[in-house]
Coordinates of C-alpha atoms in Angstrom, one line a residue:
M1 CA -21.0 11.9 10.8
F2 CA -23.2 14.8 9.6
Q3 CA -20.8 15.5 6.7
L4 CA -20.9 11.7 5.8
L5 CA -24.7 11.7 5.7
A6 CA -24.6 14.9 3.6
I7 CA -22.2 13.2 1.2
W8 CA -24.4 10.1 1.1
K9 CA -27.6 11.9 0.3
R10 CA -25.9 14.1 -2.3
A11 CA -23.9 11.4 -4.1
K12 CA -25.7 8.1 -3.6
G13 CA -27.3 8.4 -7.0
K14 CA -24.2 9.7 -8.8
E15 CA -23.4 8.0 -12.1
R16 CA -20.3 8.0 -14.2
D17 CA -19.9 6.9 -17.8
A18 CA -17.3 4.2 -17.2
L19 CA -14.6 3.1 -14.8
R20 CA -11.5 5.3 -14.5
W21 CA -8.4 4.7 -12.4
G22 CA -5.1 6.1 -11.3
D23 CA -1.9 4.9 -9.7
E24 CA 0.4 6.3 -7.1
I25 CA 4.1 5.8 -7.2
E26 CA 6.3 6.7 -4.2
Y27 CA 10.0 7.3 -4.4
L28 CA 12.9 7.4 -1.9
V29 CA 15.4 10.2 -2.8
V30 CA 18.9 9.0 -2.2
A31 CA 22.2 10.8 -2.4
F32 CA 25.4 9.0 -3.5
D33 CA 28.8 9.8 -2.1
Q34 CA 30.8 8.1 -4.9
E35 CA 34.2 8.8 -3.3
D36 CA 33.5 7.3 0.1
R37 CA 31.1 4.7 -1.4
K38 CA 28.2 5.7 0.9
V39 CA 24.6 6.4 0.2
K40 CA 22.2 8.4 2.3
L41 CA 18.6 9.5 2.3
S42 CA 18.3 13.1 1.0
L43 CA 15.9 15.3 3.0
R44 CA 15.4 17.7 0.1
Q45 CA 11.8 17.0 -0.6
A46 CA 10.8 20.6 -0.3
D47 CA 13.6 21.8 -2.6
I48 CA 12.8 19.3 -5.3
L49 CA 9.1 20.2 -5.2
K50 CA 10.0 23.9 -5.4
A51 CA 12.2 23.2 -8.4
L52 CA 9.4 21.4 -10.1
A53 CA 6.9 24.1 -9.4
E54 CA 9.3 26.8 -10.7
D55 CA 10.1 25.0 -13.9
E56 CA 8.7 27.3 -16.6
A57 CA 8.4 24.6 -19.2
L58 CA 6.3 22.4 -16.8
S59 CA 4.3 25.4 -15.7
K60 CA 3.4 26.2 -19.4
K61 CA 2.0 22.7 -19.6
G62 CA -0.2 23.3 -16.6
G63 CA 2.1 22.8 -13.6
C64 CA 2.8 19.7 -11.6
V65 CA 2.9 20.5 -7.9
P66 CA -0.6 21.3 -6.6
D67 CA 0.7 22.1 -3.1
L68 CA 2.7 25.0 -4.5
Q69 CA 0.8 26.1 -7.6
V70 CA -2.5 26.0 -9.4
V71 CA -2.3 22.9 -11.6
T72 CA -4.5 23.3 -14.7
G73 CA -3.5 20.5 -17.0
N74 CA -3.9 20.6 -20.8
G75 CA -3.5 18.3 -23.8
D76 CA -0.1 17.1 -22.7
S77 CA -1.0 16.1 -19.2
I78 CA 2.2 16.0 -17.2
P79 CA 2.6 13.9 -14.1
V80 CA 1.7 15.5 -10.7
F81 CA 4.0 15.4 -7.7
H82 CA 3.1 15.5 -4.0
P83 CA 4.9 15.6 -0.7
E84 CA 4.8 12.5 1.6
F85 CA 5.4 11.8 5.3
G86 CA 9.2 11.5 5.0
R87 CA 11.3 14.5 3.8
F88 CA 13.1 11.9 1.8
M89 CA 10.0 10.9 -0.2
L90 CA 8.1 12.0 -3.3
E91 CA 4.8 10.8 -4.6
A92 CA 3.9 10.9 -8.3
T93 CA 0.6 10.3 -10.1
P94 CA -0.5 10.6 -13.7
G95 CA -1.7 14.1 -14.6
T96 CA -5.2 12.8 -15.4
P97 CA -6.9 9.5 -14.5
W98 CA -6.5 6.6 -16.8
G99 CA -9.5 5.4 -18.8
I100 CA -10.5 1.8 -19.4
G101 CA -9.3 1.7 -23.0
F102 CA -6.4 -0.6 -23.9
K103 CA -4.4 2.4 -25.2
D104 CA -4.4 3.8 -21.7
L105 CA -3.0 0.6 -20.3
L106 CA -0.1 0.6 -22.7
D107 CA 0.6 4.2 -21.8
V108 CA 1.1 3.4 -18.1
E109 CA 4.7 2.2 -18.2
P110 CA 6.0 5.1 -20.4
N111 CA 4.2 7.5 -18.1
M112 CA 5.8 6.0 -15.0
K113 CA 9.2 6.3 -16.7
R114 CA 8.5 9.9 -17.6
R115 CA 7.6 10.7 -13.9
R116 CA 11.0 9.3 -12.8
V117 CA 12.9 11.3 -15.5
I118 CA 11.1 14.5 -14.5
A119 CA 11.8 14.0 -10.9
K120 CA 15.5 13.1 -11.5
D121 CA 15.9 16.2 -13.7
H122 CA 15.0 18.4 -10.7
M123 CA 17.4 16.8 -8.3
E124 CA 21.1 17.3 -7.6
L125 CA 23.5 15.3 -9.8
N126 CA 24.3 12.9 -7.1
E127 CA 20.6 12.2 -6.2
Y128 CA 18.3 9.6 -7.6
P129 CA 14.7 8.6 -7.1
I130 CA 14.5 4.9 -6.3
T131 CA 11.4 2.8 -5.8
L132 CA 12.3 0.7 -2.8
T133 CA 9.9 0.1 0.1
T134 CA 12.3 1.2 2.7
F135 CA 15.9 2.5 2.9
P136 CA 18.0 -0.4 4.1
R137 CA 19.8 1.6 6.8
L138 CA 17.1 3.9 8.0
G139 CA 17.6 4.3 11.8
T140 CA 21.2 3.0 12.1
K141 CA 23.7 4.8 14.3
D142 CA 25.6 6.4 11.5
D143 CA 24.7 9.5 9.4
F144 CA 22.2 7.8 7.1
I145 CA 20.5 11.1 6.2
T146 CA 21.8 14.3 4.5
P147 CA 21.8 16.9 6.0
Y148 CA 22.4 15.2 9.3
F149 CA 20.2 15.8 12.4
P150 CA 20.6 14.0 15.7
P151 CA 17.8 11.7 16.9
S152 CA 15.6 11.9 20.0
G153 CA 13.6 15.1 19.2
E154 CA 10.5 16.2 21.1
R155 CA 7.9 15.0 18.5
L156 CA 9.1 11.5 17.7
R157 CA 11.3 10.9 20.8
S158 CA 12.9 8.2 18.9
Q159 CA 16.3 6.6 19.8
F160 CA 17.1 6.2 16.1
L161 CA 15.4 9.0 14.0
P162 CA 15.4 12.8 14.3
D163 CA 12.2 14.8 14.2
E164 CA 13.5 16.5 11.0
I165 CA 13.1 13.3 9.0
A166 CA 9.4 14.0 8.8
N167 CA 7.7 16.5 6.5
P168 CA 7.7 19.8 8.5
H169 CA 4.0 20.5 7.7
I170 CA 2.4 20.7 11.1
R171 CA 0.1 17.7 10.3
F172 CA 2.9 15.2 10.1
P173 CA 4.9 15.7 13.3
T174 CA 1.6 16.3 15.2
L175 CA 0.3 13.0 13.9
A176 CA 3.4 11.2 15.2
A177 CA 3.3 13.0 18.5
N178 CA -0.4 12.4 19.1
I179 CA -0.2 8.7 18.3
R180 CA 2.6 8.4 20.9
E181 CA 0.7 10.5 23.4
R182 CA -2.6 8.6 23.0
R183 CA -0.8 5.2 23.5
G184 CA 1.0 6.5 26.6
R185 CA 4.3 5.2 25.2
K186 CA 6.2 5.1 21.9
V187 CA 5.0 2.8 19.1
E188 CA 6.6 -0.6 19.4
I189 CA 7.8 -2.3 16.2
N190 CA 9.6 -5.6 16.4
V191 CA 10.5 -7.5 13.2
P192 CA 12.0 -11.0 13.4
I193 CA 15.7 -11.1 12.6
F194 CA 16.8 -13.4 9.7
K195 CA 19.0 -16.0 11.4
D196 CA 22.0 -16.6 9.2
K197 CA 25.0 -18.8 10.0
K198 CA 26.7 -16.2 12.3
T199 CA 23.7 -14.3 13.6
P200 CA 24.0 -14.1 17.4
V201 CA 21.6 -16.4 19.3
P202 CA 19.7 -14.9 20.9
F203 CA 20.0 -11.8 18.8
K204 CA 19.8 -8.6 20.9
D205 CA 19.4 -5.5 18.7
P206 CA 22.8 -3.8 19.3
T207 CA 21.5 -0.4 18.2
V208 CA 19.2 -0.1 21.3
D209 CA 20.5 2.3 24.0
Y210 CA 19.2 1.1 27.4
D211 CA 20.9 4.0 29.2
L212 CA 19.1 6.9 27.4
H213 CA 17.2 9.1 29.8
K214 CA 16.1 12.1 27.8
W215 CA 12.3 11.5 27.6
P216 CA 9.9 9.6 29.8
E217 CA 9.3 7.2 26.9
D218 CA 13.0 6.2 27.0
D219 CA 11.8 3.8 29.7
D220 CA 10.1 1.7 27.1
V221 CA 13.1 -0.4 26.3
R222 CA 13.9 -0.9 29.9
N223 CA 10.3 -2.2 30.3
G224 CA 10.8 -4.8 27.6
A225 CA 9.8 -3.0 24.4
A226 CA 12.8 -4.4 22.4
K227 CA 12.3 -8.2 22.0
D228 CA 15.0 -10.8 21.7
D229 CA 15.6 -12.1 18.2
H230 CA 13.9 -9.0 16.7
I231 CA 14.9 -5.7 15.0
Y232 CA 13.4 -3.0 17.2
M233 CA 12.0 0.3 16.0
D234 CA 10.2 3.0 17.9
A235 CA 8.7 5.7 15.6
M236 CA 6.0 6.4 13.1
A237 CA 8.5 7.2 10.5
F238 CA 9.7 3.6 10.3
G239 CA 6.3 2.8 8.9
M240 CA 5.0 5.9 7.2
G241 CA 8.5 6.3 5.6
S242 CA 7.7 3.3 3.5
C243 CA 6.8 3.4 -0.2
C244 CA 4.1 1.5 -1.9
L245 CA 2.1 1.1 -5.1
Q246 CA -1.5 2.1 -4.8
I247 CA -4.3 1.9 -7.3
T248 CA -7.6 3.8 -7.1
F249 CA -10.6 2.9 -9.2
Q250 CA -13.6 5.2 -9.9
A251 CA -16.7 3.1 -10.3
K252 CA -19.6 3.8 -12.5
N253 CA -21.8 4.2 -9.4
I254 CA -22.0 3.4 -5.7
T255 CA -23.3 -0.1 -6.4
E256 CA -20.3 -1.0 -8.6
G257 CA -17.9 0.7 -6.2
R258 CA -19.2 -1.4 -3.3
R259 CA -19.0 -4.6 -5.4
L260 CA -15.3 -3.8 -6.3
Y261 CA -14.5 -3.1 -2.7
D262 CA -15.7 -6.5 -1.6
Q263 CA -14.4 -8.6 -4.5
L264 CA -10.9 -7.0 -4.4
S265 CA -10.6 -7.4 -0.7
P266 CA -9.6 -11.2 -0.7
L267 CA -7.0 -10.4 -3.4
G268 CA -5.1 -8.0 -1.1
P269 CA -2.9 -10.6 0.7
I270 CA -2.2 -12.4 -2.6
M271 CA -0.9 -9.2 -4.2
L272 CA 1.0 -8.3 -1.1
A273 CA 2.9 -11.6 -1.1
L274 CA 3.4 -11.4 -4.9
T275 CA 5.0 -8.0 -4.7
A276 CA 7.1 -8.7 -1.6
A277 CA 10.0 -6.2 -1.5
T278 CA 10.9 -5.5 2.1
P279 CA 13.5 -7.9 3.5
I280 CA 15.7 -5.3 5.3
Y281 CA 15.1 -3.0 8.3
K282 CA 17.5 -0.7 10.1
G283 CA 20.6 -2.3 8.7
F284 CA 19.6 -5.9 9.3
L285 CA 18.1 -8.7 7.3
A286 CA 14.6 -9.5 8.5
D287 CA 12.9 -12.8 8.5
T288 CA 9.8 -11.3 6.8
D289 CA 9.3 -10.1 3.2
V290 CA 6.7 -7.3 3.3
R291 CA 6.1 -4.0 5.1
W292 CA 2.4 -4.1 6.1
N293 CA 2.7 -5.1 9.8
Q294 CA 5.5 -2.7 10.4
I295 CA 3.4 0.2 9.2
S296 CA 0.5 -1.1 11.3
R297 CA 2.6 -1.0 14.4
A298 CA 4.1 2.3 13.5
V299 CA 0.7 4.0 13.7
D300 CA -1.0 1.9 16.4
D301 CA -2.5 4.4 18.8
R302 CA -4.5 1.9 20.9
T303 CA -4.3 2.3 24.6
P304 CA -3.5 -0.6 27.0
E305 CA -7.3 -0.9 27.6
E306 CA -8.1 -1.1 23.9
L307 CA -5.3 -3.6 23.4
G308 CA -6.8 -5.8 26.2
E309 CA -3.7 -5.4 28.4
T310 CA -5.7 -3.9 31.2
P311 CA -9.5 -4.0 32.0
L312 CA -11.7 -1.4 30.4
K313 CA -12.2 1.6 32.6
H314 CA -11.8 4.8 30.6
D315 CA -12.1 3.5 27.0
R316 CA -15.2 2.2 25.3
W317 CA -14.0 -0.9 23.5
R318 CA -11.3 -3.5 23.2
I319 CA -10.1 -3.1 19.6
P320 CA -8.6 -6.1 17.9
K321 CA -6.7 -4.3 15.1
S322 CA -4.5 -1.3 14.6
R323 CA -6.0 1.5 12.6
Y324 CA -3.7 0.4 9.8
A325 CA -4.9 -3.2 9.3
P326 CA -6.7 -5.6 6.9
N327 CA -10.3 -4.9 6.1
S328 CA -13.0 -5.9 8.7
T329 CA -16.1 -5.3 6.6
Y330 CA -17.9 -6.2 3.4
I331 CA -20.3 -3.5 2.0
S332 CA -21.9 -4.7 -1.2
Q333 CA -25.6 -5.4 -1.3
D334 CA -24.8 -8.6 -3.1
P335 CA -27.1 -11.6 -2.5
R336 CA -24.0 -13.8 -2.5
L337 CA -22.7 -12.1 0.6
R338 CA -23.5 -14.4 3.5
K339 CA -23.6 -13.4 7.1
E340 CA -21.1 -16.2 7.8
Y341 CA -18.5 -14.1 5.8
M342 CA -18.6 -11.2 8.2
D343 CA -16.1 -10.5 11.0
P344 CA -17.5 -11.9 14.3
D345 CA -15.2 -9.6 16.3
L346 CA -16.2 -6.4 14.5
V347 CA -16.4 -3.4 16.8
V348 CA -19.0 -0.9 15.9
D349 CA -20.3 2.3 17.4
E350 CA -23.9 1.2 17.6
G351 CA -25.3 4.6 18.4
L352 CA -23.6 6.2 15.4
K353 CA -24.7 3.3 13.2
Q354 CA -28.3 3.9 14.2
R355 CA -28.0 7.6 13.4
L356 CA -26.6 6.8 10.0
M357 CA -29.5 4.4 9.3
D358 CA -32.0 6.9 10.5
G359 CA -30.5 9.2 7.9
G360 CA -31.2 6.7 5.2
M361 CA -28.0 4.7 5.0
D362 CA -28.4 0.9 4.6
D363 CA -27.2 -1.5 7.4
L364 CA -24.1 -2.7 5.6
L365 CA -22.7 0.7 4.8
A366 CA -23.7 2.1 8.1
T367 CA -21.9 -0.8 9.8
H368 CA -18.8 -0.1 7.7
F369 CA -18.6 3.6 8.7
A370 CA -19.6 3.0 12.3
H371 CA -16.7 0.7 12.5
L372 CA -14.3 3.3 11.2
F373 CA -15.7 5.8 13.6
I374 CA -14.6 3.8 16.7
R375 CA -11.3 5.6 16.3
D376 CA -10.4 8.9 17.7
P377 CA -9.3 11.6 15.2
I378 CA -5.5 11.9 15.6
V379 CA -5.1 15.5 14.4
I380 CA -7.7 18.3 14.7
F381 CA -6.9 21.9 13.8
A382 CA -8.7 24.5 16.0
E383 CA -9.9 26.5 13.0
D384 CA -11.8 23.5 11.7
L385 CA -13.9 23.4 14.8
K386 CA -15.4 26.8 14.4
E387 CA -18.3 25.7 12.2
L388 CA -19.7 22.6 10.6
D389 CA -20.0 23.0 6.8
L390 CA -22.1 20.2 5.3
N391 CA -20.8 21.2 1.8
K392 CA -17.3 20.1 2.9
T393 CA -15.8 16.8 3.8
D394 CA -12.9 17.9 6.1
H395 CA -14.2 16.4 9.4
F396 CA -15.2 13.1 7.7
E397 CA -11.9 12.9 5.8
N398 CA -10.0 13.5 9.1
L399 CA -11.2 10.1 10.3
Q400 CA -11.5 8.3 7.0
S401 CA -8.0 9.2 5.9
T402 CA -6.4 7.9 9.2
N403 CA -8.1 4.5 8.9
W404 CA -5.5 2.8 6.8
Q405 CA -7.2 -0.5 5.8
H406 CA -6.0 -2.5 2.9
M407 CA -9.0 -1.4 0.9
R408 CA -10.6 2.1 1.2
F409 CA -14.1 3.1 0.1
K410 CA -14.0 6.7 -0.9
P411 CA -17.1 8.9 -1.3
P412 CA -17.1 11.6 -4.0
P413 CA -15.5 14.9 -2.8
H414 CA -17.8 17.8 -2.6
D415 CA -16.1 20.1 -5.0
K416 CA -15.1 17.9 -7.9
D417 CA -16.8 15.9 -10.7
T418 CA -15.6 12.6 -9.2
G419 CA -17.5 9.4 -8.6
W420 CA -17.3 6.7 -5.9
R421 CA -13.9 5.3 -5.6
V422 CA -12.1 2.2 -4.3
E423 CA -8.5 2.3 -3.3
F424 CA -6.4 -0.9 -3.4
R425 CA -3.5 -0.4 -0.9
P426 CA -1.5 -3.6 -0.1
M427 CA 1.0 -3.8 -3.0
E428 CA 4.7 -3.2 -2.4
I429 CA 6.5 -0.8 -4.7
Q430 CA 8.7 -2.5 -7.2
I431 CA 12.2 -1.6 -8.3
T432 CA 11.4 -0.9 -12.0
D433 CA 8.7 1.0 -13.8
F434 CA 8.0 -2.1 -15.9
E435 CA 7.1 -4.1 -12.7
N436 CA 5.0 -1.4 -11.2
A437 CA 3.1 -1.0 -14.5
A438 CA 2.7 -4.8 -14.8
F439 CA 1.0 -5.1 -11.4
A440 CA -1.2 -2.0 -12.0
I441 CA -2.3 -3.2 -15.4
F442 CA -2.9 -6.8 -14.0
L443 CA -5.2 -5.4 -11.3
V444 CA -7.1 -3.3 -13.7
L445 CA -7.7 -6.3 -15.9
V446 CA -8.8 -8.3 -12.9
T447 CA -11.5 -5.7 -12.1
R448 CA -12.7 -5.9 -15.7
A449 CA -13.0 -9.7 -15.4
I450 CA -14.8 -9.3 -12.1
L451 CA -17.4 -7.0 -13.5
S452 CA -17.7 -8.7 -16.9
F453 CA -18.0 -12.3 -15.6
D454 CA -19.7 -11.5 -12.3
L455 CA -16.9 -13.2 -10.4
N456 CA -17.3 -14.1 -6.7
F457 CA -14.2 -14.1 -4.5
Y458 CA -16.0 -13.9 -1.1
I459 CA -14.3 -15.7 1.8
P460 CA -14.9 -15.1 5.5
I461 CA -13.1 -11.9 6.6
P462 CA -11.1 -13.6 9.3
L463 CA -9.5 -15.7 6.6
T464 CA -8.3 -12.6 4.7
T465 CA -6.8 -11.4 8.0
V466 CA -5.0 -14.8 8.4
N467 CA -3.8 -14.5 4.7
M468 CA -2.3 -11.1 5.4
E469 CA -0.2 -12.6 8.2
T470 CA 0.8 -15.5 5.9
A471 CA 2.0 -12.9 3.3
H472 CA 4.6 -11.7 5.7
I473 CA 6.4 -15.0 5.8
R474 CA 9.7 -15.2 4.0
D475 CA 9.2 -16.6 0.5
A476 CA 5.4 -16.9 1.2
V477 CA 4.8 -16.6 -2.5
L478 CA 6.3 -20.1 -3.0
G479 CA 6.3 -21.9 0.3
H480 CA 2.9 -21.2 1.8
K481 CA -0.8 -21.5 1.1
F482 CA -3.6 -19.0 1.3
H483 CA -7.3 -19.4 1.9
F484 CA -9.2 -18.6 -1.4
R485 CA -12.5 -19.3 -2.9
N486 CA -12.7 -22.6 -4.8
D487 CA -15.1 -21.5 -7.6
P488 CA -15.4 -17.8 -8.5
L489 CA -17.7 -18.4 -11.5
P490 CA -21.4 -17.7 -11.4
P491 CA -23.7 -20.8 -11.6
R492 CA -24.6 -19.9 -15.2
P493 CA -22.8 -19.7 -18.5
I494 CA -20.3 -16.9 -18.7
K495 CA -21.0 -14.2 -21.2
A496 CA -18.8 -11.1 -21.2
N497 CA -20.7 -7.8 -21.3
G498 CA -18.2 -5.6 -23.1
A499 CA -15.3 -3.4 -22.1
S500 CA -17.2 -1.4 -19.5
G501 CA -18.5 -4.3 -17.7
T502 CA -21.4 -2.3 -16.3
H503 CA -24.6 -3.7 -17.9
T504 CA -26.2 -7.1 -17.2
P505 CA -26.6 -9.2 -20.4
A506 CA -30.2 -9.8 -21.3
N507 CA -30.0 -13.6 -21.0
Q508 CA -28.7 -13.5 -17.5
P509 CA -30.8 -13.0 -14.3
S510 CA -30.3 -9.6 -12.8
R511 CA -29.3 -11.0 -9.4
P512 CA -27.2 -14.0 -8.7
P513 CA -28.7 -16.6 -6.3
T514 CA -27.9 -16.6 -2.6
P515 CA -25.4 -19.5 -2.0
T516 CA -26.3 -22.4 0.2
G517 CA -24.3 -25.2 1.8
P518 CA -21.5 -25.1 4.3
V519 CA -19.2 -22.0 4.0
E520 CA -16.3 -24.3 4.7
D521 CA -16.8 -26.1 1.4
E522 CA -16.6 -22.8 -0.5
H523 CA -12.9 -22.2 0.1
S524 CA -9.6 -24.1 0.5
L525 CA -5.9 -23.5 0.9
M526 CA -4.1 -22.8 -2.3
T527 CA -0.6 -21.7 -3.4
I528 CA -0.2 -18.3 -5.1
D529 CA 0.8 -20.2 -8.2
E530 CA -2.6 -21.9 -8.1
I531 CA -4.5 -18.7 -7.4
I532 CA -2.7 -16.8 -10.2
N533 CA -2.2 -19.5 -12.8
G534 CA -4.9 -22.0 -12.0
Q535 CA -5.3 -25.6 -10.8
P536 CA -5.5 -28.5 -13.1
G537 CA -8.8 -30.1 -14.2
E538 CA -11.9 -28.7 -12.5
G539 CA -10.0 -26.7 -9.9
F540 CA -9.7 -23.0 -9.4
P541 CA -9.4 -21.5 -12.9
G542 CA -6.6 -18.9 -12.0
L543 CA -6.7 -15.1 -12.2
I544 CA -4.6 -14.9 -15.3
P545 CA -6.7 -17.4 -17.3
L546 CA -9.8 -15.4 -16.2
V547 CA -8.2 -12.2 -17.4
E548 CA -7.3 -13.9 -20.7
S549 CA -10.9 -15.1 -21.1
Y550 CA -11.9 -11.5 -20.6
L551 CA -9.4 -10.3 -23.2
N552 CA -10.7 -13.0 -25.6
S553 CA -14.2 -11.7 -25.2
V554 CA -13.5 -8.1 -26.2
N555 CA -12.0 -6.5 -29.3
V556 CA -8.2 -6.3 -28.7
D557 CA -5.9 -6.1 -31.7
V558 CA -3.0 -8.5 -31.9
E559 CA -0.3 -6.0 -31.2
T560 CA -2.0 -4.7 -28.1
R561 CA -2.6 -8.3 -26.9
C562 CA 1.1 -9.0 -27.3
E563 CA 2.1 -6.0 -25.3
L564 CA -0.3 -6.9 -22.5
A565 CA 1.1 -10.4 -22.5
R566 CA 4.5 -9.0 -21.4
Y567 CA 3.0 -7.8 -18.2
L568 CA 0.9 -10.9 -17.6
D569 CA 4.0 -13.0 -18.1
L570 CA 5.8 -11.2 -15.3
I571 CA 2.9 -11.9 -12.9
R572 CA 2.6 -15.5 -14.1
K573 CA 6.2 -16.3 -13.6
R574 CA 6.5 -14.4 -10.2
A575 CA 3.6 -16.6 -9.0
S576 CA 5.2 -19.8 -10.3
G577 CA 8.7 -19.0 -8.9
Q578 CA 10.3 -18.8 -12.3
L579 CA 11.0 -15.1 -11.4
W580 CA 12.0 -13.9 -8.0
T581 CA 10.3 -11.3 -5.8
G582 CA 12.2 -8.2 -4.9
S583 CA 12.6 -9.5 -1.4
K584 CA 14.2 -12.7 -2.6
W585 CA 16.6 -10.9 -4.9
M586 CA 17.7 -8.3 -2.3
R587 CA 18.3 -11.0 0.3
H588 CA 20.3 -13.0 -2.2
F589 CA 22.3 -9.8 -3.2
V590 CA 23.2 -9.1 0.5
R591 CA 24.2 -12.7 1.3
E592 CA 26.4 -13.0 -1.8
H593 CA 28.2 -9.7 -1.2
E594 CA 31.9 -9.9 -0.5
E595 CA 31.6 -7.9 2.7
Y596 CA 28.7 -9.8 4.2
R597 CA 29.8 -11.8 7.2
G598 CA 26.8 -14.1 7.6
D599 CA 25.6 -12.2 10.6
S600 CA 22.4 -10.5 9.2
V601 CA 24.1 -7.1 9.1
I602 CA 23.9 -4.8 6.1
S603 CA 27.0 -2.5 6.3
E604 CA 27.3 0.9 4.7
R605 CA 29.3 -0.6 1.9
I606 CA 26.7 -3.3 1.2
C607 CA 24.0 -0.7 1.4
Y608 CA 25.8 1.5 -1.1
D609 CA 26.3 -1.4 -3.6
L610 CA 22.7 -2.5 -3.2
I611 CA 21.3 0.9 -3.9
K612 CA 23.7 1.3 -6.9
A613 CA 22.5 -2.0 -8.2
V614 CA 18.9 -0.9 -7.8
E615 CA 19.7 2.3 -9.8
E616 CA 21.2 0.2 -12.6
I617 CA 18.3 -2.2 -12.6
T618 CA 15.9 0.7 -12.7
E619 CA 17.7 2.1 -15.8
V620 CA 18.3 -1.1 -17.8
E621 CA 15.7 -3.5 -16.4
G622 CA 17.9 -6.6 -16.2
K623 CA 19.5 -6.3 -19.7
S624 CA 22.9 -6.2 -18.1
G625 CA 22.2 -9.4 -16.2
L626 CA 21.9 -7.7 -12.9
G627 CA 18.4 -8.4 -11.5
A628 CA 17.5 -10.6 -14.3
E629 CA 16.2 -13.2 -11.8
M630 CA 13.3 -10.7 -11.2
L631 CA 12.8 -9.5 -14.8
R632 CA 13.7 -11.9 -17.5
A633 CA 10.1 -12.4 -18.6
G634 CA 9.6 -8.8 -19.6
W635 CA 12.5 -6.7 -20.7
A636 CA 13.1 -8.1 -24.2
T637 CA 10.7 -5.7 -25.9
E638 CA 10.0 -2.0 -25.4
P639 CA 6.6 -0.7 -24.4
K640 CA 4.5 0.8 -27.3
G641 CA 2.8 3.5 -25.2
S642 CA 2.7 7.1 -26.5
A643 CA 3.5 9.0 -23.2
S644 CA 7.2 8.6 -23.2
G645 CA 9.5 11.6 -23.4

């Protein structure tokens, strides 16, 4: 708390010239056995990062692995690679943040392609970096990893996964062990099985061993942890071993950052459903399409008292959500923010909130952080407790970084020339770099429209939570409706305020009026097609038409506008159903495979063929016909960016 207040006092007046942003791409490293037609996860993360760090050509350009070398950067800013929770994962980011210029937007896709090429060049010949959310057979009874390690180690105590699957840095296995220890049992992840023609009824997960007696937590399954008609998983790695696409925005100042945090929050479930790419768990087809709830359960450290299973005796609160959950707060000092939008079940440490307010923080932001601080820190290193350094942020970040909400509000670090940032976390990773670039660019353009047109997407927070649940439903992008604000436009004529979107036009009032009337009249249920592409007549205008209005208002040359149209066309057609989500395509691939028996099971052969198909789609982006159901809108022309190579 003291570090947070020090950050607040030091940085609350910090100003940046313009919005900057960055993306994070996460890869699964797979190893193909062409002779036996098998594919496994490769646990060579450390070896790959070491090879990248020792590459002399990359080092001369400034280096690219900050965990192993000093990364300086220069004119040719090469991508940067980081370790992730799973030893089969890599994370890659652009070498420097993207700017707001349209040239930067057109460089995103070539840069993403370059990252994958660089990563692949430092792998074994039979390895490949794929961008799937999860490995289809993670946790099966066969040897799905290389090298092989047996399951049921001391840290995870999982029936299905070995401890060695996690990054060996002490933070990661300790995180997993402490979550399990705090709960008093293993994490419990049950995903509904997709019921095909020959799926057993009831389905009882055949991989569960009810006779295992190695650890006390092995009693969990005998006490009902594995539910009928569900795929059962029991370890943090089933969630934190998932890949995603994250976008971080650096705002001009704290006011703009708080505004973006609020206005992007209702978009989270929409983008989660639109990017759906997780239809398979542990060798079975699931009846859900996205990863979010599985990760939420994989890191849920709540005790029985906090879950409401037993009366409060030792704990302070009943906590409605996991620490990986949809947002529970709004933080902008926007007059359009009504108290009716707030979460009525929000749990806050009132004493800590008061201390933050006594230190000068306003009520909204103090409430936000006092809500995050109801959680215990999961990992504490003894050396960090020796002194409190108010010029550092380590204690604050220890809590902040283990509150995994779908939006994250990030204060400036103490030792860098960085502003207030907002992290958008819900999107699923996509198979191709084109798709990942499209969703990143679309979100950036939405932020420009929000700031330029003073858009208002506020809905009550509980409805965003409901929307996050809806996003999990199979084919939610087509078959279900989401709560969304009817009219995002301000009650005055729109006038764009330039590319930065940070100055109020002279002919507009500086503060929008506080809304009146019933909150229920402000929102309604809409399809994702209506939210993205708009409703007819006087209905919701649509996010893409709003983005196009923004582009019409700024100076964009014809060639650039045509390039941006490729990306918007993908979003438009995914929302309308003309193009499939990754989840729909993978489910279709499995069900059409010659070895599939209609029983929801993904065999080793099906998994191999699926991952080989993913590799081909990554390389040729639907031009061979494979995966064209997802990509026809965008692969006909090549990106014009300058970062390829």
